[in-house]
Coordinates of C-alpha atoms and ligand atoms in Angstrom, one line a residue:
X1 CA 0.0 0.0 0.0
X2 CA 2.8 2.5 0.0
X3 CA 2.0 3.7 -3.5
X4 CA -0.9 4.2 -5.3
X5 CA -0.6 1.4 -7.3
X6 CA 0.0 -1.1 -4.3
X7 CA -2.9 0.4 -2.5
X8 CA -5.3 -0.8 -6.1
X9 CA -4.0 -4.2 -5.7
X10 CA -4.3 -4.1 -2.4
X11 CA -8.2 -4.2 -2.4
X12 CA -8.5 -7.0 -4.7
X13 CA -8.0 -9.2 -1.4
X14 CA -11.3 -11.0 -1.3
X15 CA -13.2 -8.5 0.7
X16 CA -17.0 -9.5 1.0
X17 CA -18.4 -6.4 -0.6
X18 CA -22.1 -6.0 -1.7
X19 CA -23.6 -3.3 -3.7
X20 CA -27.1 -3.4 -4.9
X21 CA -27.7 -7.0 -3.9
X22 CA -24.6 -7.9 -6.0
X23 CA -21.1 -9.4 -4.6
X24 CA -18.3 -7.2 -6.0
X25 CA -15.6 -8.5 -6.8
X26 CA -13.3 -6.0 -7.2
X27 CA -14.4 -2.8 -7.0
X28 CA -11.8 -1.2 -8.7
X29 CA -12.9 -1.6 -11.9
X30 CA -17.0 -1.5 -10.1
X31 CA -18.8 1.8 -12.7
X32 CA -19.5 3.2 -9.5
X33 CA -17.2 1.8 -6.3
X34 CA -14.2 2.5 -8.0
X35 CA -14.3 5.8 -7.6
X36 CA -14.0 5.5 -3.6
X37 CA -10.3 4.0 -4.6
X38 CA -9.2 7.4 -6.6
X39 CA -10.8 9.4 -4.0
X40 CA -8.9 7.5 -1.3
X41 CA -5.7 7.6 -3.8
X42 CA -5.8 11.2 -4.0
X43 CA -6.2 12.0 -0.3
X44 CA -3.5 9.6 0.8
X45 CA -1.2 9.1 -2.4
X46 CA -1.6 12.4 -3.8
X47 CA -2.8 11.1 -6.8
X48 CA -4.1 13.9 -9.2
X49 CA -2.6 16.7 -6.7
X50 CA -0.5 19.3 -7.4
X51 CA 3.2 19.8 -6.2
X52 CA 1.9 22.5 -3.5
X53 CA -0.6 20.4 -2.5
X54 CA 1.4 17.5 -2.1
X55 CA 3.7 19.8 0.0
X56 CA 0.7 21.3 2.1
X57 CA -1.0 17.6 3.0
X58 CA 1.7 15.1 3.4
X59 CA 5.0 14.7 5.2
X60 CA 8.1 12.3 5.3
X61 CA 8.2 10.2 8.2
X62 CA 11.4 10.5 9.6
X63 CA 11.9 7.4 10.5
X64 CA 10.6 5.4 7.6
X65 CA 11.2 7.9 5.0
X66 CA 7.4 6.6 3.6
X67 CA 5.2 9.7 2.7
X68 CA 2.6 10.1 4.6
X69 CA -1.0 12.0 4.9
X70 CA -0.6 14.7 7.4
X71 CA -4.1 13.2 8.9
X72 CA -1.7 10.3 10.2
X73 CA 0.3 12.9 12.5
X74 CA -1.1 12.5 16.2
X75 CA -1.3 16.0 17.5
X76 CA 0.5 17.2 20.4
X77 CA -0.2 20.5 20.5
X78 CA -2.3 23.6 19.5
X79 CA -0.4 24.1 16.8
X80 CA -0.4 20.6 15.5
X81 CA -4.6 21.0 16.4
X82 CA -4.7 24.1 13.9
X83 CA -2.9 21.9 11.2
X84 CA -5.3 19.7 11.0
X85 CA -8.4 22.0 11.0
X86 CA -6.3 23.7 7.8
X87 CA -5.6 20.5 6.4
X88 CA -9.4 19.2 7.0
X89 CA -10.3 22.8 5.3
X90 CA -8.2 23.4 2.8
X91 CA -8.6 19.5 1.2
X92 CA -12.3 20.3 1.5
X93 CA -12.2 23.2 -0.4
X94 CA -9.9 21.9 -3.3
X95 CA -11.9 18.4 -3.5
X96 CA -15.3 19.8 -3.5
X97 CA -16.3 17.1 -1.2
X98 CA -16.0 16.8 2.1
X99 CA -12.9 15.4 4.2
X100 CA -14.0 13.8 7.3
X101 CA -10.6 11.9 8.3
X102 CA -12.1 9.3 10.7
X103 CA -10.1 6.5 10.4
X104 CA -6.8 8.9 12.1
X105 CA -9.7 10.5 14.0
X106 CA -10.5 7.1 15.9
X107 CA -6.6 5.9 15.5
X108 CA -5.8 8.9 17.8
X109 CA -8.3 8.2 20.3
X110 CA -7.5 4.4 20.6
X111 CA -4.2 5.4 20.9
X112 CA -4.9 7.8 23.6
X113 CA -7.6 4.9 26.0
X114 CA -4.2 2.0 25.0
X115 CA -2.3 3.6 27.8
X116 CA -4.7 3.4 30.2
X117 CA -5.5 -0.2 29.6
X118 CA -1.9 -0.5 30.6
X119 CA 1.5 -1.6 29.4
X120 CA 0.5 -4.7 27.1
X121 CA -2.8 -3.0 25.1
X122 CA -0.1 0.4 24.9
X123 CA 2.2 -2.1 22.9
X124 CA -0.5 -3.4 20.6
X125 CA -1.5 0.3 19.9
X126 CA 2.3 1.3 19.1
X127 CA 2.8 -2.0 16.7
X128 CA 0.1 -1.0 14.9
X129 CA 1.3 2.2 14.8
X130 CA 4.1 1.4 13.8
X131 CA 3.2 -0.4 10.6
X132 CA 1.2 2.3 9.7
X133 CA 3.7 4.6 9.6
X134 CA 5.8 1.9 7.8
X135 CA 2.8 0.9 5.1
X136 CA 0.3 3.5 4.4
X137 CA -2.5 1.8 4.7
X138 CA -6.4 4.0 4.7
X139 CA -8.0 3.5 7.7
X140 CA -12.1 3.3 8.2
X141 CA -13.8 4.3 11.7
X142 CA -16.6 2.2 12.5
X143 CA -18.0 3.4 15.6
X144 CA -22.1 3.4 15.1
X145 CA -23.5 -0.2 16.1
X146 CA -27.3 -0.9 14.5
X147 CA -28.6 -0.4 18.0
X148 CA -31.8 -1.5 17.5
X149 CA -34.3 -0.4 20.3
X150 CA -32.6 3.0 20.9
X151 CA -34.7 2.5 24.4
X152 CA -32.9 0.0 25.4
X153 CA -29.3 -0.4 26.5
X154 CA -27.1 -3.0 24.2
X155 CA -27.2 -5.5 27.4
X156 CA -30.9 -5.2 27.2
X157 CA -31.4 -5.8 23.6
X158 CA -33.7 -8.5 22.7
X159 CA -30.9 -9.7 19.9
X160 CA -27.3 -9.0 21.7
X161 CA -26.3 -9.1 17.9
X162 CA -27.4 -5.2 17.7
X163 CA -24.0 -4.0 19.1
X164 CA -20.7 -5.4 18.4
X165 CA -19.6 -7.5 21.5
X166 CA -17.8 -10.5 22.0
X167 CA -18.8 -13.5 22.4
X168 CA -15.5 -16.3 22.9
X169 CA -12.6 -15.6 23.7
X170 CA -9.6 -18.3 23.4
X171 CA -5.7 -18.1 22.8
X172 CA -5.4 -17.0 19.6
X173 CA -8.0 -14.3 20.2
X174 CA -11.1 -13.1 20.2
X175 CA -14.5 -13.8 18.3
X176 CA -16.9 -10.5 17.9
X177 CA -20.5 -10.3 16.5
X178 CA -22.8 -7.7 15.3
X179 CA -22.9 -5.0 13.0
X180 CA -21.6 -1.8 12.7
X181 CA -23.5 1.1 10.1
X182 CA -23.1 4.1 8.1
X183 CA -19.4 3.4 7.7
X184 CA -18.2 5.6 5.2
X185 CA -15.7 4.4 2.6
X186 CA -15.0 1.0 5.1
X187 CA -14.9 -0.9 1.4
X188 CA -12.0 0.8 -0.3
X189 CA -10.0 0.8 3.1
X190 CA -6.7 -1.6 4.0
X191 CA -8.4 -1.7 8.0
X192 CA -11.5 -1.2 10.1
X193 CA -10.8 0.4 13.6
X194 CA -13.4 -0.2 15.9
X195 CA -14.5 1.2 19.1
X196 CA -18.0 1.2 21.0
X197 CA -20.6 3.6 20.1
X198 CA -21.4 4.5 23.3
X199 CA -20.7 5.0 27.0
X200 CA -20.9 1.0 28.4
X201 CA -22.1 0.0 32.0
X202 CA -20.6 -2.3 34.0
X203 CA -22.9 -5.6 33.2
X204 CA -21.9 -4.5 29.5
X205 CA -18.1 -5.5 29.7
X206 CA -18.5 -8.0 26.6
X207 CA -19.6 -4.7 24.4
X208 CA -16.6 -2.5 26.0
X209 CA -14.0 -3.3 23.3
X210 CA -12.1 -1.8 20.1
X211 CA -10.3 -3.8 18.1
X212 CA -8.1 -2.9 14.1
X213 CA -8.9 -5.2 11.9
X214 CA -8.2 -6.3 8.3
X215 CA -10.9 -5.4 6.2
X216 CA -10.9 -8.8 4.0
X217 CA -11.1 -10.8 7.5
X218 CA -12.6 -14.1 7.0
X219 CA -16.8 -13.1 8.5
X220 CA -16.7 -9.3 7.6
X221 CA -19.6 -8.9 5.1
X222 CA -19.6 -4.9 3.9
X223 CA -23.4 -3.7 2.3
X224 CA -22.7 -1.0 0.6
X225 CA -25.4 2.2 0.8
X226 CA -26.3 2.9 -3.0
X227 CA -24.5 6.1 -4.5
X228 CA -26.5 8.8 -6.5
X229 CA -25.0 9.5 -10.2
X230 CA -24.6 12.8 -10.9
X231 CA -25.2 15.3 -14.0
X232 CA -22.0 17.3 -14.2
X233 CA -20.0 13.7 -14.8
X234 CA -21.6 14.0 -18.0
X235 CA -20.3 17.4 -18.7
X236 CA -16.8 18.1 -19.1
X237 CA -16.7 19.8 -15.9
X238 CA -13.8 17.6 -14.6
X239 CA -13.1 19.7 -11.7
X240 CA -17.2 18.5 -10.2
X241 CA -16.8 15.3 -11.2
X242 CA -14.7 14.1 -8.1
X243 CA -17.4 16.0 -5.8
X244 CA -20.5 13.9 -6.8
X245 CA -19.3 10.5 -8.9
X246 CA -15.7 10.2 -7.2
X247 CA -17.5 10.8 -3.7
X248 CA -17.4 7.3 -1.4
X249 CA -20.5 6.0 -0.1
X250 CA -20.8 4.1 3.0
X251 CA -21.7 0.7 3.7
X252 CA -23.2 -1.5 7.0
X253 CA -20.3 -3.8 8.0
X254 CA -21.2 -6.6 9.6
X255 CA -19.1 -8.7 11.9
X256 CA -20.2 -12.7 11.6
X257 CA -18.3 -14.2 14.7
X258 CA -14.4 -12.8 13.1
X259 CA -11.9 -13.6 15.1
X260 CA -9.8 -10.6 16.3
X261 CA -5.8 -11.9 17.4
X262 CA -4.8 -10.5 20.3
X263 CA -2.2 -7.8 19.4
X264 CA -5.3 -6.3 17.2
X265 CA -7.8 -6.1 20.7
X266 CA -6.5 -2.5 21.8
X267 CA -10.1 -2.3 24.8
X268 CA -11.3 -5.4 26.3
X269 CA -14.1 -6.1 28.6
X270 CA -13.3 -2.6 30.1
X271 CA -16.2 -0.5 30.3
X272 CA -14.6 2.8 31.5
X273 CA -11.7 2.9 29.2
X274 CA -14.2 2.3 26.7
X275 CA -16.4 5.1 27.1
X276 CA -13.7 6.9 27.4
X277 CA -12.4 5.9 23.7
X278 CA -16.1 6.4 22.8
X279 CA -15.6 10.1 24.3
X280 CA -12.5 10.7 23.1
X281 CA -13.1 9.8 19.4
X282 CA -16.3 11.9 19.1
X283 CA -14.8 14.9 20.6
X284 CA -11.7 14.4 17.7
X285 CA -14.4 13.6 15.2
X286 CA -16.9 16.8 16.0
X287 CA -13.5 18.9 15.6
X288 CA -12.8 17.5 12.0
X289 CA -16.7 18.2 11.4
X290 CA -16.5 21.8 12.3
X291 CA -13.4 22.3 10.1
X292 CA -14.5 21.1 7.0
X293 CA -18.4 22.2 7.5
X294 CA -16.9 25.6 7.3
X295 CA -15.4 24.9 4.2
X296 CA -18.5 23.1 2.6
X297 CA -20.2 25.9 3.9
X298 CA -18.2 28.4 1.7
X299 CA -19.3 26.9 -1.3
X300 CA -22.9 27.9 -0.2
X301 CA -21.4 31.9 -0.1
X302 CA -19.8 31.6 -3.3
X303 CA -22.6 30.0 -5.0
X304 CA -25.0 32.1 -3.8
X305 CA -22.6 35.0 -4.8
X306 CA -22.4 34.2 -8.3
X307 CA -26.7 33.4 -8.5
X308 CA -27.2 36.7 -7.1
X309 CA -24.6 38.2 -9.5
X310 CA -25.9 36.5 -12.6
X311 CA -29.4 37.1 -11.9
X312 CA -28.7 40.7 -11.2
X313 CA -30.2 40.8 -7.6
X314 CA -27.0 40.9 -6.0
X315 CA -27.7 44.3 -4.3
X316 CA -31.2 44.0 -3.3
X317 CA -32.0 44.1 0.3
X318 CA -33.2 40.7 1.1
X319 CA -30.4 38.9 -1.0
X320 CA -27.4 41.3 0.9
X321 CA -29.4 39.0 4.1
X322 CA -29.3 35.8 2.6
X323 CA -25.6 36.6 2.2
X324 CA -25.2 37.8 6.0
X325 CA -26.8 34.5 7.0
X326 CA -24.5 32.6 4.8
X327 CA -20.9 34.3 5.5
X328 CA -21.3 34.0 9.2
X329 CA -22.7 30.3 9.1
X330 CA -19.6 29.9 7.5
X331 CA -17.4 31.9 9.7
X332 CA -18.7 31.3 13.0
X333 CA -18.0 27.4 12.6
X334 CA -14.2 28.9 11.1
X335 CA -13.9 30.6 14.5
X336 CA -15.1 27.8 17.0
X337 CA -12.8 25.6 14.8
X338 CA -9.8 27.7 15.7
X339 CA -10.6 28.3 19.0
X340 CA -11.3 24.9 20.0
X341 CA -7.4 23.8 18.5
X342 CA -5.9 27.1 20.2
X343 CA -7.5 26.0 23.8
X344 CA -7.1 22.5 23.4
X345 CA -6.5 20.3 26.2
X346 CA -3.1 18.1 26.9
X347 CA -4.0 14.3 28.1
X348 CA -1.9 13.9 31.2
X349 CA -0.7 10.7 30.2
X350 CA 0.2 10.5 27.2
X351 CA 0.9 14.5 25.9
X352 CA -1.9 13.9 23.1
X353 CA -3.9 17.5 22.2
X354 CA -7.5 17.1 22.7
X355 CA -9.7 19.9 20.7
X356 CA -11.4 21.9 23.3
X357 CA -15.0 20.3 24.2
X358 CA -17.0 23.3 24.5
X359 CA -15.5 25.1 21.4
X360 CA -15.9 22.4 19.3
X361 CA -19.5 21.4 20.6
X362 CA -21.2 24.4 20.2
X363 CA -19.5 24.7 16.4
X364 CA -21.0 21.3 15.9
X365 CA -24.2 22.6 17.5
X366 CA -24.5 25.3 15.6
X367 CA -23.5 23.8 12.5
X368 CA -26.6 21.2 12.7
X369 CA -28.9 23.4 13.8
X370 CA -28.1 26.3 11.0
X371 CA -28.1 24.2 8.5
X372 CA -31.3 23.9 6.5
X373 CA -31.8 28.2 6.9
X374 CA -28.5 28.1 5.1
X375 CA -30.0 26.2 2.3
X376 CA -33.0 28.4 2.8
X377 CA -30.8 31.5 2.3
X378 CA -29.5 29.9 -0.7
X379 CA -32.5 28.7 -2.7
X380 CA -34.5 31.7 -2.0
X381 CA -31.8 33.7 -3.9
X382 CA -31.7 31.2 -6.7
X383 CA -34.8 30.8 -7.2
X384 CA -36.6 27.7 -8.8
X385 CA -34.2 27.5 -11.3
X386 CA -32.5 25.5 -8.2
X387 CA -34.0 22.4 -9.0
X388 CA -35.9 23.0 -12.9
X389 CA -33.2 23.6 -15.4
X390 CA -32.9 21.2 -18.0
X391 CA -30.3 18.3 -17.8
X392 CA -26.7 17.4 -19.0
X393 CA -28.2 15.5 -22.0
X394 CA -29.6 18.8 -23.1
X395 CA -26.6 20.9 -23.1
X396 CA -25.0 18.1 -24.8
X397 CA -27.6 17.9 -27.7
X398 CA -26.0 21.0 -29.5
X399 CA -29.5 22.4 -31.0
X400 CA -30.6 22.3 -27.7
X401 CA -27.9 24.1 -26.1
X402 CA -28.0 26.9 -28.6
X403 CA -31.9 27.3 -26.6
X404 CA -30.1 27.0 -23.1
X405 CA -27.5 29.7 -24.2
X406 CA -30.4 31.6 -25.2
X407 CA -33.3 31.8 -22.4
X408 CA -31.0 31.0 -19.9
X409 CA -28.9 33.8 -20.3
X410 CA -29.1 36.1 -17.6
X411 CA -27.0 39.8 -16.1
X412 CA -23.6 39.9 -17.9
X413 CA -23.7 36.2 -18.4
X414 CA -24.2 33.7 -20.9
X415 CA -26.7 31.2 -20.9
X416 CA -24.5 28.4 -20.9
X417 CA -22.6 29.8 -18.0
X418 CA -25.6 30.7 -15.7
X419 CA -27.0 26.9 -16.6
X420 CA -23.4 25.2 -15.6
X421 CA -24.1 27.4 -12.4
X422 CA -27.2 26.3 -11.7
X423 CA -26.8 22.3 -12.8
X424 CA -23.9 22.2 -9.7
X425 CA -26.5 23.7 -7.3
X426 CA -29.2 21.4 -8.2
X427 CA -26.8 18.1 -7.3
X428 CA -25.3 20.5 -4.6
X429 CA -28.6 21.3 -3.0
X430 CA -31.5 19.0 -4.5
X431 CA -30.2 15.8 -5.3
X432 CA -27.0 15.1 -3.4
X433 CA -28.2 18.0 -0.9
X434 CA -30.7 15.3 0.2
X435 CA -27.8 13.1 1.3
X436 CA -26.0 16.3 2.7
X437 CA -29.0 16.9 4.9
X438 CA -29.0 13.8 6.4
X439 CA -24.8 13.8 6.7
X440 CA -24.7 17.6 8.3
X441 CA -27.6 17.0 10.9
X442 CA -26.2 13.3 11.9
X443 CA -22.7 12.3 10.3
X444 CA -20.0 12.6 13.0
X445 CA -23.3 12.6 15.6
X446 CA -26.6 13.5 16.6
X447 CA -27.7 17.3 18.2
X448 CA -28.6 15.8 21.5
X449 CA -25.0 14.2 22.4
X450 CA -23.6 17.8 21.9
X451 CA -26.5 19.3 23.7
X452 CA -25.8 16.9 26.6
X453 CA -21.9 17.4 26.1
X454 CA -22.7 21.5 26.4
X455 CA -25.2 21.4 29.6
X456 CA -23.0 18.9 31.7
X457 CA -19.5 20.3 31.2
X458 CA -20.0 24.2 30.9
X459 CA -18.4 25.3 33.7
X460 CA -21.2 27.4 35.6
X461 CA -18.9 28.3 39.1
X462 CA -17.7 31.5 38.5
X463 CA -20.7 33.0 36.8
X464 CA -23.1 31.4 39.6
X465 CA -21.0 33.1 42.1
X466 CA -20.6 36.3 40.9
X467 CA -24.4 36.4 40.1
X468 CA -25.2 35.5 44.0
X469 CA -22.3 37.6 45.0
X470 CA -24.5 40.7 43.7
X471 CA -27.4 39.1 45.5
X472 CA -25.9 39.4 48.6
X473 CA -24.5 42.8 48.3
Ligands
FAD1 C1 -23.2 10.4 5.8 C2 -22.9 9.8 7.1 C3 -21.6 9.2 7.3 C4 -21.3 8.6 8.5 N1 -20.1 8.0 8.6 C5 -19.8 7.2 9.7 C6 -18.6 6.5 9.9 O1 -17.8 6.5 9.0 N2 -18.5 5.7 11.0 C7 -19.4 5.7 12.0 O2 -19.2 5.0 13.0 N3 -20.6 6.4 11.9 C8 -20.8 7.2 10.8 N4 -22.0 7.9 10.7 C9 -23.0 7.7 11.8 C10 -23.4 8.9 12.6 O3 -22.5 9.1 13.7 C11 -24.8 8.6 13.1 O4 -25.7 8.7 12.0 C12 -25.3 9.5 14.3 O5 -24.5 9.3 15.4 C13 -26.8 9.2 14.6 O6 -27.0 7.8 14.9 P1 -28.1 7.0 14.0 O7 -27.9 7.4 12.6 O8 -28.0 5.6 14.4 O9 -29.4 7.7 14.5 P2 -30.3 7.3 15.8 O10 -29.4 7.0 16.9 O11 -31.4 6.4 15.5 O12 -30.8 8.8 16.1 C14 -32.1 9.3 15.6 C15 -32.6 10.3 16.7 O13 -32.9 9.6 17.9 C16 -32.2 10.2 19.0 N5 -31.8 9.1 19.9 C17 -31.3 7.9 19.6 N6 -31.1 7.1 20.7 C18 -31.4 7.9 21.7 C19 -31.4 7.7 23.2 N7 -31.0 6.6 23.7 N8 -31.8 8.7 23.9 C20 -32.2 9.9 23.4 N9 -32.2 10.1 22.1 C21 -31.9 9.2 21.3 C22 -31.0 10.9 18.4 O14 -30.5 11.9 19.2 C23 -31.6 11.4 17.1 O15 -32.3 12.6 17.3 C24 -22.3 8.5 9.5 C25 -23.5 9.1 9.3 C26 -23.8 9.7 8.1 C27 -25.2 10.3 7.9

């Protein structure tokens, strides 16, 4: 996997992989999986990228000399914290599509909880490590369990099967069953790091467990979640294309009593540690959200920009307040994004740099919560031209196009160019935005854990005191 080419062959490994009730097998050369693999290549090969941008997302290790994705650098520090949020923002914004880096998201965190599952789980944490750093290979998170009665707690589930636990252990390892879901690009990757998907009681010790993993393990079964195909890949609008066909989907991977060796269990049958790692990751994860929504969310100014400017509306009064309402959704998730990485917190025992909870919870708050009057912002300055203009086949008919050019020409702009404008919004906001809804109000979480998160550790002393202080006076 240490070049690009490795990292192809790589996946033809016998992986279980099912997409639309077919088995793949190899998705490479799959019309629609095979674009997960150049997606994947570009982030962590730099396949397609320039020489800056090779410069700007990827280091030499110094001890392997292997080039590596800067998402595989654990952060230490504020300043390696801020990295990342540019890295996460910056790959967002040249990709069109957005970079959610959860496999060295949840690699961090496990690293972190190793050390306090003490000396032995530490070392299977740093072996891993190390051939990561030695091979390169592209890591998948899977932390969301199928969960079915979300009433009931995973001991208390009428099917035990509903949340990865284990259930034999013996000396080559451990045997896990259950599924995880929503896994995003957990086909195309080399490993599936897994951690609990929630805080686990004590009677829950089989479920408190993570585990790396192989993704072509003998009883790992991967469904894949059906992609949309988009318009602009029918145009020559290469730089689109990677933002709607090359984007990955994700898939439900189910575990069918696999057999984990020991020096791959990093948590086991610990219930604190592993709420801890379920802690941990999300906190890492939430931070990553933040810093690429405020890129994604850019794309929403500038589009609306251009609508505005093409339609010649830019400077009436209600469309200068859609823009308002777009530049600071964008901004305010910037600056909880930088905040949270400039007050980060240090783990005492092993120097990693956690984002700062509150900062990066209300960002992910916020971000939720503003998202569909963002889109409302948008599409009442485009107006229904957001979802009616005719298709790619049209443009390409050339009689037709000579109409689009016409009637859809607009201020200053030709028809042709208003109609490319308006055929990215439509997979931006009405056919892949239906996806995006879903991803920006639950990918990387739910509201209510960040509401929780924000009500039980906002420190409330000082203000408290100084409010009763004034009582008493
Ligand atoms: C595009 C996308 C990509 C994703 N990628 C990944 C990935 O790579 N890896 C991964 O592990 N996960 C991934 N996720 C999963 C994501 O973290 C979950 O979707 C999210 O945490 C919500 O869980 P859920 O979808 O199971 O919804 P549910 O848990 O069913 O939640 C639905 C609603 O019920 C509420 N609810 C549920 N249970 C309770 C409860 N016990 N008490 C109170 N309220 C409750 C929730 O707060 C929410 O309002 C992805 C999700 C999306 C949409």
């Amino acid at each position: 996997m240490k070049t690009y080419e490795e990292y192809l062959e790589s996946l033809r490994d016998g992986r279980e992989v099912y997409y639309r009730g077919e088995r793949v097998e190899d998705i490479t050369t799959h019309p629609i999986l095979k674009h997960t693999p150049r997606f994947l290549g570009r982030l962590h090969h730099g396949e397609g990228l320039t020489e800056q941008q090779i410069e700007d997302y990827f280091f030499v290790h110094p001890e392997t000399g292997q080039r590596l994705s800067k998402f595989y650098k654990i952060p230490m520090s504020s300043e390696d914290l801020m990295e990342r949020y540019k890295i996460t923002y910056n790959f967002t914004k040249d990709s069109l599509v957005n970079i959610a880096h959860i496999g060295s998201d949840m690699f961090t965190a496990m690293k972190m909880v190793s050390h306090y599952m003490g000396d032995e789980y530490a070392a299977r944490a740093d072996k891993f490590s190390d051939y990561l750093i030695n091979n390169n290979p592209i890591l998948a998170g899977a932390q969301m369990d199928v969960k079915g009665d979300r009433s009931l707690r995973p001991s208390q589930q009428k099917d035990p099967d509903l949340y990865v636990h284990v259930v034999e252990e013996n000396t080559d390892g451990i045997i896990v069953s259950g599924a995880k879901t929503h896994t995003s690009w957990a086909y195309g990757a080399n490993e599936i790091l897994v951690i609990p998907s929630r805080a686990m009681g004590p009677e829950e010790e089989d479920y408190g467990i993570s585990f790396v993993i192989p993704a072509n393990t003998k009883g790992i079964r991967m469904i894949c979640r059906p992609a949309l195909e988009a318009e602009t890949a029918k145009l020559p609008m290469e730089n689109v294309r990677m933002r709607i066909s090359g984007h990955f989907t994700e898939a439900m991977v189910i575990f069918d009593k696999v057999l984990i060796p020991w020096d791959r269990v990093i948590v086991y049958k610990n219930g604190a540690v592993a709420s801890q790692l379920a802690l941990a990751f999300a906190l890492n994860h939430r931070f990553t959200a933040v810093s690429y929504r405020a890129s994604l969310a850019t794309f929403l100014v500038g589009m609306t920009k251009l609508i505005s400017e093409y339609n010649g509306v830019e400077k009436v009064a209600h469309i200068v307040k859609n823009m308002a309402t777009l530049i600071s959704y964008a901004e305010i998730q910037n600056v909880c994004a930088k905040v949270a990485a400039y007050e980060c917190q240090i783990d005492p025992k092993t120097g990693i740099a956690l984002p700062n909870p509150l900062y990066t919870n209300i960002g992910k708050l916020y971000s939720n919560q503003q998202h569909m009057k963002s889109k409302e912002a948008v599409i009442d300055t485009a107006g229904g031209m957001a979802i009616t203009a005719p298709g790619a086949e049209d443009y390409l008919n050339p009689e037709l196009q000579k109409d689009i050019d016409k009637y859809l020409a607009g201020h200053n702009v030709s028809g042709n160019d208003r109609f490319k404008l308006f055929l990215l919004l439509r997979e931006g906001l009405g056919l892949y935005g239906g996806l995006e809804d879903v991803a920006e109000l639950h990918a990387e979480g739910s509201m209510w854990p960040s509401i929780m998160e924000l009500s039980r550790g906002y420190d409330y002393t000082d203000i408290k005191k100084t409010i009763l202080d004034f009582i008493e006076e």
